């Protein structure tokens, strides 16, 4: 059997990205910067409105954990993804999209009736992303989609915060954590979105129950979790739940802490085009560094530069060549030696 670095569990969504204005969001009473779940008919209505505004800029397989795994795999890591798609064109597109970057999934022999989930990503001129998501069949992700052998063999289990909106997905999270802990597989968690922490706090607490090895969150999520706007204080509080905490600070970089040391990761100056996927790439790049035993400073450097590359690019991913060139360039930096 081939070794597995990371097994991720998360939503399977086909991302469709559109450039829009702030006026469009205001006109249609859409809360900026948040991910909101909607029904299929509401999403179809929104697609028609967006189509009148301009062309579809990009379509790719998405979902928070999937985006992180794509970044991880394109750096050279071995990843496996537990997800749920329907037996439809979007489901086929999704699986083939992941397979092209070398990610194995549990979906090979699984054929489900229903509709594969879709996420509409609306990007304003300030590069902020606002999402409207119809989960489709991914809302029914359950313990049946877990590959227990893969989780047991992996270095890390990576859990997406968006899953907490579903009760049966929460059961899958609990089971996946049990398997990981029984087999010495480390557990990494991403909050995914401020809305998950704000509106589904009990679900986030469930993921963190018993402690985890790695926790990713942005500054806003950290503030909601801890009730403080002081990022240093938030880091200290979050380390009660995770051995390693990474708080991303947007253009100002990130703050990392593992209980013994703190690393301030400087931001990278770029012209932001689209912030969609920046946090996902940060996590994927950092996880690559952790599985390769990079120092904490080297992990942060790679993650910060990779996230900056993403925001200067339309869409949540980079090309394989661009990622490989980034890795080669950074490996000559002092932090990597």
Short mmCIF file of C-alpha atoms in Angstrom, two decimals:
data_model
loop_
_atom_site.label_atom_id
_atom_site.label_comp_id
_atom_site.label_asym_id
_atom_site.label_seq_id
_atom_site.Cartn_x
_atom_site.Cartn_y
_atom_site.Cartn_z
CA UNK A 1 0.00 0.00 0.00
CA UNK A 2 1.18 3.51 -0.80
CA UNK A 3 1.73 5.73 2.24
CA UNK A 4 -0.80 8.52 2.83
CA UNK A 5 0.21 11.86 4.29
CA UNK A 6 -3.25 13.34 4.83
CA UNK A 7 -6.83 12.11 4.73
CA UNK A 8 -9.29 14.97 4.47
CA UNK A 9 -13.01 14.91 5.13
CA UNK A 10 -15.16 17.74 3.82
CA UNK A 11 -17.77 18.99 1.44
CA UNK A 12 -17.60 18.24 -2.27
CA UNK A 13 -18.66 21.36 -4.13
CA UNK A 14 -18.18 22.58 -7.66
CA UNK A 15 -17.07 26.22 -7.32
CA UNK A 16 -18.26 28.79 -9.83
CA UNK A 17 -16.70 32.25 -9.58
CA UNK A 18 -18.14 35.57 -10.74
CA UNK A 19 -16.84 39.14 -10.51
CA UNK A 20 -19.50 41.46 -9.09
CA UNK A 21 -19.85 44.89 -7.45
CA UNK A 22 -20.66 45.89 -3.90
CA UNK A 23 -23.85 47.43 -5.28
CA UNK A 24 -24.93 44.00 -6.52
CA UNK A 25 -24.56 42.56 -3.01
CA UNK A 26 -26.47 45.47 -1.50
CA UNK A 27 -29.22 45.32 -4.11
CA UNK A 28 -29.85 41.65 -3.41
CA UNK A 29 -29.29 41.87 0.37
CA UNK A 30 -26.31 39.52 0.35
CA UNK A 31 -24.03 39.73 3.41
CA UNK A 32 -20.52 40.45 2.20
CA UNK A 33 -17.59 38.20 3.14
CA UNK A 34 -19.69 35.34 4.47
CA UNK A 35 -20.64 31.87 3.30
CA UNK A 36 -24.40 31.32 3.48
CA UNK A 37 -26.29 28.11 2.78
CA UNK A 38 -29.22 28.39 0.38
CA UNK A 39 -31.67 26.07 -1.34
CA UNK A 40 -31.30 24.80 -4.90
CA UNK A 41 -34.02 27.02 -6.37
CA UNK A 42 -32.54 30.12 -4.71
CA UNK A 43 -29.13 29.29 -6.14
CA UNK A 44 -30.54 28.79 -9.63
CA UNK A 45 -32.22 32.19 -9.38
CA UNK A 46 -28.93 33.77 -8.29
CA UNK A 47 -27.05 32.08 -11.14
CA UNK A 48 -29.42 33.72 -13.64
CA UNK A 49 -28.84 37.13 -12.05
CA UNK A 50 -25.07 36.63 -12.11
CA UNK A 51 -25.17 35.47 -15.73
CA UNK A 52 -26.76 38.80 -16.64
CA UNK A 53 -23.84 40.63 -14.99
CA UNK A 54 -21.02 38.88 -16.83
CA UNK A 55 -19.28 35.64 -17.67
CA UNK A 56 -18.39 32.78 -15.40
CA UNK A 57 -14.72 33.45 -14.56
CA UNK A 58 -13.72 30.05 -13.26
CA UNK A 59 -15.09 26.62 -12.42
CA UNK A 60 -13.26 24.02 -10.35
CA UNK A 61 -13.78 21.32 -7.79
CA UNK A 62 -13.96 23.02 -4.43
CA UNK A 63 -14.76 22.81 -0.76
CA UNK A 64 -12.43 24.11 1.94
CA UNK A 65 -10.63 20.84 2.70
CA UNK A 66 -10.45 19.85 -0.96
CA UNK A 67 -8.77 23.14 -1.86
CA UNK A 68 -6.23 22.60 0.91
CA UNK A 69 -5.52 19.08 -0.29
CA UNK A 70 -5.03 20.28 -3.87
CA UNK A 71 -2.39 22.73 -2.66
CA UNK A 72 -0.82 20.02 -0.53
CA UNK A 73 -0.75 17.49 -3.38
CA UNK A 74 0.73 19.93 -5.89
CA UNK A 75 3.66 20.53 -3.55
CA UNK A 76 4.26 16.78 -3.65
CA UNK A 77 2.18 15.36 -0.80
CA UNK A 78 0.03 12.22 -0.94
CA UNK A 79 -3.61 12.96 -0.13
CA UNK A 80 -6.89 11.04 0.15
CA UNK A 81 -10.30 12.73 0.29
CA UNK A 82 -13.48 11.36 1.90
CA UNK A 83 -16.48 13.11 0.34
CA UNK A 84 -19.88 12.52 -1.27
CA UNK A 85 -20.97 13.38 -4.80
CA UNK A 86 -24.01 12.48 -6.89
CA UNK A 87 -24.07 10.37 -10.04
CA UNK A 88 -24.39 13.47 -12.25
CA UNK A 89 -22.21 15.54 -14.55
CA UNK A 90 -21.03 17.81 -11.75
CA UNK A 91 -20.06 14.79 -9.63
CA UNK A 92 -18.05 13.33 -12.49
CA UNK A 93 -16.34 16.67 -13.08
CA UNK A 94 -15.51 16.96 -9.38
CA UNK A 95 -13.87 13.54 -9.07
CA UNK A 96 -11.90 13.89 -12.30
CA UNK A 97 -10.74 17.33 -11.20
CA UNK A 98 -9.22 15.92 -8.00
CA UNK A 99 -7.77 12.88 -9.73
CA UNK A 100 -5.89 15.12 -12.17
CA UNK A 101 -3.83 16.51 -9.30
CA UNK A 102 -3.20 13.08 -7.79
CA UNK A 103 -5.79 13.04 -5.00
CA UNK A 104 -7.43 9.67 -4.37
CA UNK A 105 -11.08 9.68 -3.23
CA UNK A 106 -13.56 7.22 -1.79
CA UNK A 107 -16.00 7.84 -4.65
CA UNK A 108 -14.76 5.27 -7.20
CA UNK A 109 -17.54 2.71 -6.81
CA UNK A 110 -20.12 4.94 -5.09
CA UNK A 111 -23.05 6.14 -7.17
CA UNK A 112 -25.64 8.27 -5.39
CA UNK A 113 -28.91 9.73 -6.57
CA UNK A 114 -29.38 13.45 -6.04
CA UNK A 115 -27.44 16.55 -7.00
CA UNK A 116 -23.78 17.38 -6.44
CA UNK A 117 -23.27 20.52 -4.35
CA UNK A 118 -22.30 23.84 -5.85
CA UNK A 119 -20.81 27.04 -4.41
CA UNK A 120 -21.26 30.42 -6.08
CA UNK A 121 -18.27 32.62 -5.28
CA UNK A 122 -18.85 36.34 -5.83
CA UNK A 123 -15.71 38.47 -5.86
CA UNK A 124 -15.87 42.26 -5.39
CA UNK A 125 -13.24 44.76 -6.65
CA UNK A 126 -11.51 44.73 -3.22
CA UNK A 127 -10.86 40.98 -3.78
CA UNK A 128 -13.25 39.93 -0.97
CA UNK A 129 -15.19 36.75 -1.62
CA UNK A 130 -18.82 36.16 -0.70
CA UNK A 131 -20.32 32.70 -1.10
CA UNK A 132 -23.78 31.22 -1.56
CA UNK A 133 -23.73 27.45 -1.27
CA UNK A 134 -26.22 24.72 -2.08
CA UNK A 135 -24.80 21.62 -0.43
CA UNK A 136 -26.78 19.08 -2.42
CA UNK A 137 -25.81 15.52 -1.62
CA UNK A 138 -22.70 16.53 0.31
CA UNK A 139 -25.07 17.55 3.14
CA UNK A 140 -25.60 13.81 3.63
CA UNK A 141 -21.90 12.98 4.11
CA UNK A 142 -21.85 10.31 6.81
CA UNK A 143 -19.71 7.60 8.38
CA UNK A 144 -20.39 5.55 5.24
CA UNK A 145 -18.07 7.87 3.28
CA UNK A 146 -15.15 7.39 5.67
CA UNK A 147 -12.28 5.19 4.53
CA UNK A 148 -11.22 3.88 7.93
CA UNK A 149 -8.11 2.12 6.60
CA UNK A 150 -6.88 5.32 4.94
CA UNK A 151 -7.41 7.33 8.14
CA UNK A 152 -5.58 4.70 10.18
CA UNK A 153 -2.57 4.77 7.82
CA UNK A 154 -2.29 8.53 7.40
CA UNK A 155 0.00 10.94 9.19
CA UNK A 156 -2.85 13.43 9.58
CA UNK A 157 -6.63 13.59 9.49
CA UNK A 158 -7.74 17.00 8.20
CA UNK A 159 -11.27 18.14 9.12
CA UNK A 160 -13.18 20.96 7.47
CA UNK A 161 -15.22 23.30 9.67
CA UNK A 162 -18.02 23.65 7.12
CA UNK A 163 -19.14 20.10 7.98
CA UNK A 164 -20.63 21.24 11.29
CA UNK A 165 -23.80 22.48 9.57
CA UNK A 166 -24.91 18.84 9.18
CA UNK A 167 -25.77 16.57 12.12
CA UNK A 168 -24.87 13.36 10.26
CA UNK A 169 -21.58 14.92 9.17
CA UNK A 170 -20.88 15.65 12.84
CA UNK A 171 -21.29 11.94 13.52
CA UNK A 172 -18.74 11.26 10.79
CA UNK A 173 -16.34 13.73 12.43
CA UNK A 174 -16.63 11.97 15.78
CA UNK A 175 -16.02 8.56 14.20
CA UNK A 176 -13.09 9.81 12.12
CA UNK A 177 -11.46 11.27 15.25
CA UNK A 178 -11.93 7.98 17.10
CA UNK A 179 -10.18 6.08 14.30
CA UNK A 180 -7.37 8.63 14.16
CA UNK A 181 -6.72 8.57 17.90
CA UNK A 182 -6.79 4.76 18.01
CA UNK A 183 -4.11 4.59 15.32
CA UNK A 184 -1.82 7.48 16.19
CA UNK A 185 -3.00 9.66 13.32
CA UNK A 186 -2.68 13.35 14.17
CA UNK A 187 -5.74 15.59 13.82
CA UNK A 188 -5.77 18.95 12.06
CA UNK A 189 -8.83 21.22 11.92
CA UNK A 190 -9.73 24.36 9.99
CA UNK A 191 -12.57 26.65 11.10
CA UNK A 192 -13.22 27.40 7.39
CA UNK A 193 -15.37 30.52 7.79
CA UNK A 194 -16.39 33.04 10.49
CA UNK A 195 -20.03 32.03 9.96
CA UNK A 196 -19.26 28.51 11.19
CA UNK A 197 -17.83 29.83 14.45
CA UNK A 198 -20.56 32.45 14.84
CA UNK A 199 -23.64 30.36 14.04
CA UNK A 200 -22.51 26.76 14.64
CA UNK A 201 -20.30 27.16 17.70
CA UNK A 202 -21.48 23.89 19.24
CA UNK A 203 -20.27 22.07 16.12
CA UNK A 204 -16.83 23.72 16.25
CA UNK A 205 -16.61 22.79 19.94
CA UNK A 206 -17.41 19.20 18.94
CA UNK A 207 -14.50 19.13 16.49
CA UNK A 208 -12.13 20.52 19.12
CA UNK A 209 -13.39 18.25 21.89
CA UNK A 210 -10.52 16.35 23.49
CA UNK A 211 -8.00 18.61 21.79
CA UNK A 212 -6.43 18.48 18.34
CA UNK A 213 -2.89 18.62 17.03
CA UNK A 214 -3.25 21.55 14.62
CA UNK A 215 -5.85 24.33 14.41
CA UNK A 216 -6.18 26.83 11.56
CA UNK A 217 -8.28 29.97 11.87
CA UNK A 218 -8.21 33.56 10.71
CA UNK A 219 -8.13 36.59 12.97
CA UNK A 220 -11.90 37.07 12.94
CA UNK A 221 -12.57 33.39 13.75
CA UNK A 222 -10.00 33.48 16.55
CA UNK A 223 -11.69 36.54 18.01
CA UNK A 224 -15.13 34.92 17.97
CA UNK A 225 -13.77 31.71 19.50
CA UNK A 226 -11.98 33.47 22.36
CA UNK A 227 -13.94 36.69 22.85
CA UNK A 228 -10.85 38.87 22.48
CA UNK A 229 -9.49 41.12 19.75
CA UNK A 230 -5.93 40.71 21.06
CA UNK A 231 -4.40 38.13 18.72
CA UNK A 232 -1.67 37.18 21.20
CA UNK A 233 -4.24 36.50 23.90
CA UNK A 234 -6.39 34.58 21.40
CA UNK A 235 -3.39 32.41 20.52
CA UNK A 236 -2.78 31.56 24.16
CA UNK A 237 -6.41 30.63 24.71
CA UNK A 238 -6.59 28.49 21.57
CA UNK A 239 -3.51 26.56 22.61
CA UNK A 240 -5.68 25.02 25.33
CA UNK A 241 -7.40 23.16 22.46
CA UNK A 242 -4.56 22.56 20.00
CA UNK A 243 -0.85 21.76 20.22
CA UNK A 244 -0.14 24.01 17.23
CA UNK A 245 -2.27 27.05 16.37
CA UNK A 246 -2.02 29.08 13.17
CA UNK A 247 -3.90 32.39 13.04
CA UNK A 248 -3.85 34.04 9.63
CA UNK A 249 -3.84 37.84 9.56
CA UNK A 250 -4.57 38.58 5.92
CA UNK A 251 -2.02 40.90 4.34
CA UNK A 252 -0.21 41.12 7.70
CA UNK A 253 0.88 37.46 7.58
CA UNK A 254 0.18 35.04 10.40
CA UNK A 255 0.92 34.16 14.00
CA UNK A 256 1.95 30.60 14.84
CA UNK A 257 2.38 29.02 18.26
CA UNK A 258 3.14 25.49 19.46
CA UNK A 259 3.30 26.05 23.21
CA UNK A 260 7.08 26.38 23.24
CA UNK A 261 7.61 29.13 20.70
CA UNK A 262 5.77 31.72 18.68
CA UNK A 263 6.56 32.63 15.10
CA UNK A 264 5.43 35.89 13.54
CA UNK A 265 5.08 35.24 9.82
CA UNK A 266 5.42 38.46 7.79
CA UNK A 267 2.91 39.26 5.11
CA UNK A 268 3.80 39.21 1.43
CA UNK A 269 2.98 42.31 -0.62
CA UNK A 270 0.91 41.47 -3.68
CA UNK A 271 -1.91 43.03 -5.65
CA UNK A 272 -4.98 41.17 -4.39
CA UNK A 273 -7.38 40.02 -7.09
CA UNK A 274 -9.41 37.33 -5.31
CA UNK A 275 -9.11 36.20 -1.69
CA UNK A 276 -11.09 33.00 -2.31
CA UNK A 277 -9.00 30.01 -1.22
CA UNK A 278 -6.23 31.99 0.50
CA UNK A 279 -6.82 30.38 3.90
CA UNK A 280 -7.21 26.96 2.30
CA UNK A 281 -3.88 27.30 0.49
CA UNK A 282 -2.21 28.56 3.67
CA UNK A 283 -3.35 25.41 5.48
CA UNK A 284 -2.41 23.08 2.63
CA UNK A 285 1.07 24.56 2.30
CA UNK A 286 1.67 24.51 6.04
CA UNK A 287 0.51 20.91 6.29
CA UNK A 288 3.00 20.03 3.56
CA UNK A 289 5.76 21.60 5.64
CA UNK A 290 4.64 19.74 8.76
CA UNK A 291 4.61 16.36 7.00
CA UNK A 292 8.13 17.09 5.69
CA UNK A 293 9.39 18.08 9.16
CA UNK A 294 10.10 21.69 8.21
CA UNK A 295 10.76 24.10 11.06
CA UNK A 296 7.80 26.17 12.22
CA UNK A 297 9.33 29.25 10.58
CA UNK A 298 9.76 27.39 7.27
CA UNK A 299 6.16 26.11 7.41
CA UNK A 300 4.92 29.66 7.95
CA UNK A 301 7.09 31.10 5.19
CA UNK A 302 5.85 28.57 2.63
CA UNK A 303 2.23 28.99 3.72
CA UNK A 304 2.33 32.80 3.63
CA UNK A 305 3.93 32.97 0.19
CA UNK A 306 1.58 30.33 -1.23
CA UNK A 307 -1.49 32.19 0.09
CA UNK A 308 -0.17 35.45 -1.39
CA UNK A 309 0.23 33.75 -4.77
CA UNK A 310 -3.41 32.63 -4.57
CA UNK A 311 -4.85 36.07 -3.81
CA UNK A 312 -2.96 37.52 -6.79
CA UNK A 313 -4.69 34.92 -8.97
CA UNK A 314 -8.36 34.46 -9.83
CA UNK A 315 -9.63 31.25 -8.21
CA UNK A 316 -8.64 29.18 -5.16
CA UNK A 317 -5.79 27.26 -6.82
CA UNK A 318 -2.43 27.67 -8.51
CA UNK A 319 -0.98 25.73 -11.40
CA UNK A 320 1.35 22.85 -10.59
CA UNK A 321 4.30 24.66 -12.21
CA UNK A 322 3.67 27.83 -10.22
CA UNK A 323 3.58 25.93 -6.93
CA UNK A 324 6.70 23.93 -7.72
CA UNK A 325 8.61 27.06 -8.71
CA UNK A 326 7.54 28.73 -5.46
CA UNK A 327 8.78 25.76 -3.41
CA UNK A 328 12.13 25.67 -5.21
CA UNK A 329 12.62 29.41 -4.74
CA UNK A 330 11.81 29.37 -1.03
CA UNK A 331 14.02 26.39 -0.32
CA UNK A 332 16.98 28.74 -0.82
CA UNK A 333 15.78 31.01 2.00
CA UNK A 334 17.64 30.85 5.36
CA UNK A 335 14.53 29.53 7.19
CA UNK A 336 14.70 26.32 5.16
CA UNK A 337 18.29 25.54 6.18
#
